[in-house]
Short mmCIF file of C-alpha atoms and ligand atoms in Angstrom, two decimals:
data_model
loop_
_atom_site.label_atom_id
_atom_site.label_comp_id
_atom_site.label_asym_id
_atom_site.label_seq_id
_atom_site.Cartn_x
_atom_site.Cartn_y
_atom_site.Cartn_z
CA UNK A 1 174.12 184.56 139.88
CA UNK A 2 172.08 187.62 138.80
CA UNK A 3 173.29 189.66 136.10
CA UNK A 4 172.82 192.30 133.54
CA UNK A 5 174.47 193.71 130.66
CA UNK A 6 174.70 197.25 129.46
CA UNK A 7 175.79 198.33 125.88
CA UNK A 8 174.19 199.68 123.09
CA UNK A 9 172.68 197.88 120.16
CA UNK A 10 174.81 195.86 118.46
CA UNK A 11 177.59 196.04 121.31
CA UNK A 12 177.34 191.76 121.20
CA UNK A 13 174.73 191.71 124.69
CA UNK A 14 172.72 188.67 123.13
CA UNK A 15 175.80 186.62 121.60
CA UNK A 16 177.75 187.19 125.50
CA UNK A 17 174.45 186.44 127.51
CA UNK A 18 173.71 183.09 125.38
CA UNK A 19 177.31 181.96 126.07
CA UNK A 20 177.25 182.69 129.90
CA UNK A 21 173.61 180.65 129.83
CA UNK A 22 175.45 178.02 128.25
CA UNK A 23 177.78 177.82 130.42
CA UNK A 24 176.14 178.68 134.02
CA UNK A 25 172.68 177.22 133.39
CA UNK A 26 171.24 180.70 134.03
CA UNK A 27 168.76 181.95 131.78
CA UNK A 28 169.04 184.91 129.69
CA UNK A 29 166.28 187.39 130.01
CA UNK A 30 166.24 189.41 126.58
CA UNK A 31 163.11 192.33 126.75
CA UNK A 32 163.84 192.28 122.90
CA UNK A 33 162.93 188.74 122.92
CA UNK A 34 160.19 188.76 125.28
CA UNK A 35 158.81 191.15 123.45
CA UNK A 36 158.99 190.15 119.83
CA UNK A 37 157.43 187.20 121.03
CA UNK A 38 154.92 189.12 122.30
CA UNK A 39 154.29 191.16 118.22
CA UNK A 40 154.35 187.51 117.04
CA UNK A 41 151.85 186.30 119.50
CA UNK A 42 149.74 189.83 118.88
CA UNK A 43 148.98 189.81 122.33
CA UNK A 44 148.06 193.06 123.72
CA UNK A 45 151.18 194.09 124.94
CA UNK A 46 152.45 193.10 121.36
CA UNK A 47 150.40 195.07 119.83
CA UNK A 48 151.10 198.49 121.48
CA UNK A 49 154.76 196.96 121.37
CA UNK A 50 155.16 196.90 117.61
CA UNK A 51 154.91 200.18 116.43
CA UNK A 52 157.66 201.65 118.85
CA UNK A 53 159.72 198.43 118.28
CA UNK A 54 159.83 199.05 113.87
CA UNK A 55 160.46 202.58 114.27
CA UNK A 56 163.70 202.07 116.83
CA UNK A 57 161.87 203.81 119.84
CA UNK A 58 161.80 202.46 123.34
CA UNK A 59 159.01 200.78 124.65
CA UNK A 60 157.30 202.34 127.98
CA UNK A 61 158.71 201.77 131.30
CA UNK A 62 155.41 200.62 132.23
CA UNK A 63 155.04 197.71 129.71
CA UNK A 64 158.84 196.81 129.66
CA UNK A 65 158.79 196.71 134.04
CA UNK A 66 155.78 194.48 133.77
CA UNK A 67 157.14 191.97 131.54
CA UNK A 68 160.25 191.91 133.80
CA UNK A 69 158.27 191.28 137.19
CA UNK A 70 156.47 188.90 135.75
CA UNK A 71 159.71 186.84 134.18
CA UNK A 72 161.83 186.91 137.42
CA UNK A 73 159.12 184.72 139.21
CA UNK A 74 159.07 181.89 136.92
CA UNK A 75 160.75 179.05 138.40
CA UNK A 76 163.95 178.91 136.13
CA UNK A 77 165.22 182.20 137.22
CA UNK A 78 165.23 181.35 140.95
CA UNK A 79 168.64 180.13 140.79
CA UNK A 80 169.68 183.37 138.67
CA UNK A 81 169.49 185.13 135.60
CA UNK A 82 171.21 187.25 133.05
CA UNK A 83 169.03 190.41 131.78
CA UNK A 84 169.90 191.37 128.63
CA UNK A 85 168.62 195.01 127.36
CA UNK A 86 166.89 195.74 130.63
CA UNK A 87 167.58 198.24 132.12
CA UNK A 88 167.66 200.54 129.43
CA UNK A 89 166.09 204.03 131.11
CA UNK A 90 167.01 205.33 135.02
CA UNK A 91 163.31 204.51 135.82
CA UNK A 92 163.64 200.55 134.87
CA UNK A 93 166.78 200.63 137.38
CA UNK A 94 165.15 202.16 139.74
CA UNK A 95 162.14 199.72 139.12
CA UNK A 96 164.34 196.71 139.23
CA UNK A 97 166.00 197.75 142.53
CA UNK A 98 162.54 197.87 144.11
CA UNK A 99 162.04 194.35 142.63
CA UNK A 100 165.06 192.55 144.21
CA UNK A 101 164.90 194.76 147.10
CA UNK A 102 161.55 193.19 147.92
CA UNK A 103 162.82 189.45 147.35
CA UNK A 104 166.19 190.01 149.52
CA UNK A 105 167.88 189.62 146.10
CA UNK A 106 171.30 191.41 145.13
CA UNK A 107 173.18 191.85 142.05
CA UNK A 108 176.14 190.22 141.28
CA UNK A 109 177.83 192.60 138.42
CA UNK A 110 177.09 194.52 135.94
CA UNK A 111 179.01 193.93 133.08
CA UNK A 112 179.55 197.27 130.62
CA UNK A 113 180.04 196.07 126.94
CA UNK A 114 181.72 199.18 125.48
CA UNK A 115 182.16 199.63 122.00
CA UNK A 116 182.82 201.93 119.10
CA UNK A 117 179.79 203.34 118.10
CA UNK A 118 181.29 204.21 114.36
CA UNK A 119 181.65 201.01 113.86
CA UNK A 120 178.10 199.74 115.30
CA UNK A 121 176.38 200.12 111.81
CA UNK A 122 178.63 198.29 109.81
CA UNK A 123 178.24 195.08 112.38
CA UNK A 124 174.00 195.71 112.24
CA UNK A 125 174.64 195.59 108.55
CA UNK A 126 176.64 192.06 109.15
CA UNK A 127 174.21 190.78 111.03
CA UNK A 128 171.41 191.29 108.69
CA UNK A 129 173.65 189.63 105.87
CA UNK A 130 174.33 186.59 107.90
CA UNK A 131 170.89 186.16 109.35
CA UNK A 132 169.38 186.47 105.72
CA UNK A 133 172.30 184.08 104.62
CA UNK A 134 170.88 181.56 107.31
CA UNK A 135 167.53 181.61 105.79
CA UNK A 136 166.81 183.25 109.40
CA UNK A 137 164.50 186.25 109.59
CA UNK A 138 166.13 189.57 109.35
CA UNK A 139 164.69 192.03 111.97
CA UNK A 140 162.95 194.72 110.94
CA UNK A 141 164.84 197.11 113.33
CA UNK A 142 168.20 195.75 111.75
CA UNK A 143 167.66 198.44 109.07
CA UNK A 144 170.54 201.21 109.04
CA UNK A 145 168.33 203.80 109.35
CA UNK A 146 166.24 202.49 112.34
CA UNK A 147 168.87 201.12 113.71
CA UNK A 148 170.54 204.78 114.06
CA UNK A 149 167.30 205.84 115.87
CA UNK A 150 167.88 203.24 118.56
CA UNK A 151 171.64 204.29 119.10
CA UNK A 152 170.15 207.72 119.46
CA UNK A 153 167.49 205.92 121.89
CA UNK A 154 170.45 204.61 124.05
CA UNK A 155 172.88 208.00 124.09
CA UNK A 156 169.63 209.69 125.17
CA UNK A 157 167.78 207.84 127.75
CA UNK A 158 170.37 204.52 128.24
CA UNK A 159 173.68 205.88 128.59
CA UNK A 160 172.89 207.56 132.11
CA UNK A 161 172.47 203.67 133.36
CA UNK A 162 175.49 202.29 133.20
CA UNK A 163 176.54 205.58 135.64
CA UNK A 164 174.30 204.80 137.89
CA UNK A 165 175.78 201.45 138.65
CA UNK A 166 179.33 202.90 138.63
CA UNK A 167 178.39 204.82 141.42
CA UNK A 168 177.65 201.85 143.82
CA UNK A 169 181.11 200.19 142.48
CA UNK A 170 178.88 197.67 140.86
CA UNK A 171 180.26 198.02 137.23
CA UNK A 172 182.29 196.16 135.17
CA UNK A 173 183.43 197.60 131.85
CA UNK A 174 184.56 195.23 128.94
CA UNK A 175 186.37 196.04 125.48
CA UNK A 176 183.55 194.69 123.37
CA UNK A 177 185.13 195.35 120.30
CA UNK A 178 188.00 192.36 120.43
CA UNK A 179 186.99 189.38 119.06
CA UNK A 180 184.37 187.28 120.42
CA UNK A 181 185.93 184.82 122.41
CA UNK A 182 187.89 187.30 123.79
CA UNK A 183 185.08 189.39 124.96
CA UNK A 184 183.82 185.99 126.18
CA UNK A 185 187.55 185.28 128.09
CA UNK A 186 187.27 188.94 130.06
CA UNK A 187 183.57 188.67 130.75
CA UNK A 188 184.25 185.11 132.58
CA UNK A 189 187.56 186.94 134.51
CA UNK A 190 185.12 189.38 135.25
CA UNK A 191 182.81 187.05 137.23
CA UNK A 192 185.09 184.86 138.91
CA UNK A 193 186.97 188.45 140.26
CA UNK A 194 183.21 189.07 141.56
CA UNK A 195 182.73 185.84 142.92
CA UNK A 196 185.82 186.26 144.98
CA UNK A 197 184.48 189.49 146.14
P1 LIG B 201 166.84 194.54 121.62
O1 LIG B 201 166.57 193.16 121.11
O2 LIG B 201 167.34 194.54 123.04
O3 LIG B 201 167.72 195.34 120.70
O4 LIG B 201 165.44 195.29 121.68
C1 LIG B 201 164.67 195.50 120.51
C2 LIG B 201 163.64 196.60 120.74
O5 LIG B 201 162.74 196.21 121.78
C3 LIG B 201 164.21 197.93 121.22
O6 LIG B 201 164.66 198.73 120.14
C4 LIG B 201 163.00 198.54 121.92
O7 LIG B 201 162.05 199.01 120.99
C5 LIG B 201 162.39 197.33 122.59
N1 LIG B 201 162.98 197.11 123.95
C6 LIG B 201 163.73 196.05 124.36
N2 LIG B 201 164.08 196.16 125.64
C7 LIG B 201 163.55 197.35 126.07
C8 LIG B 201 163.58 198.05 127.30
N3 LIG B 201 164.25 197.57 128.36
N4 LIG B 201 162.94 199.25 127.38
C9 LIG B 201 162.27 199.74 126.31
N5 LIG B 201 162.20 199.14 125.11
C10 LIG B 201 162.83 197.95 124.98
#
């Protein structure tokens, strides 16, 4: 099963993807993860990364499209994946159609988290608390203020995705603003519908 999920920051991508991996044995593909990693590893791609990343911007095409390629050949994504804030900009769409196009790979939804945006700072402010509560490491980009510039990085250059699937009939939206195992309920109604095609 190949997936992705569309939503802006904060719309619950990560906590969704991590239960569908739990329960489909697919794994999640997170550019945000891939590359923090790659700030914490200061690897070159890190270190043009980090900048961008603290200040709420978006990361080139170039540099996010690489990561991806590389990603979808390692062996524990043949069976499937789940991409989780890619794609965020027409060009990385466009880029990952090529990609599957090439293998003979199709998509099997794409799953819309839709939200309130209002109410998207409050939760980034949540999250912070209970990640410092954890004794986990807040992210820097979890800041209010940052965290409005990459809302404004999604209504500008990620918003026009999610139309772009609509078009082919290949999206799904769901209410992400019910409560999480609800979210979780419609998402997994959601896939069976598509598996029945
Ligand atoms: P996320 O964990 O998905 O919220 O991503 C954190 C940050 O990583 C974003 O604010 C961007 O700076 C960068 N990033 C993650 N995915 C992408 C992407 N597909 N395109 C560009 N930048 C990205």
């Amino acid at each position: 099963m190949r997936l992705i999920f569309l939503g802006p920051p904060g719309a619950g991508k990560g906590t969704q993807a991590a239960r569908i991996v739990a329960k489909h044995g697919i794994p999640q593909l997170s550019t945000g993860d891939m590359l923090r990693a790659a700030v914490a590893a200061g690897t070159p791609i890190g270190q043009k990364a980090k900048a961008v990343m603290d200040a709420g911007g978006l990361v080139s095409d170039e540099i996010v499209i690489g990561i991806v390629a590389d990603r979808i050949e390692e062996p524990d994504a043949k069976k499937g994946f789940i991409l989780d804030g890619f794609p965020r900009t027409l060009a990385q769409a466009e880029a990952l159609d090529g990609m599957l196009d090439g293998k003979g790979l199709k998509l099997d939804a794409v799953l819309e988290l839709k939200v309130d945006q209002t109410k998207l700072v409050d939760r980034i402010v949540k999250r912070a608390e209970e990640a410092k509560a954890a004794g986990q490491p807040v992210r820097k980009d979890d800041d209010p203020e940052v965290f409005k510039t990459r809302l404004e990085a999604y209504n500008r250059d990620t918003a026009v995705v999610a139309p772009y699937y609509a078009k082919r009939g290949q999206l799904t939206a769901i209410d992400g603003m019910q409560p999480i195992d609800t979210v979780t309920s419609a998402i997994e109604s959601a896939l069976s519908e598509t598996a029945r095609g």
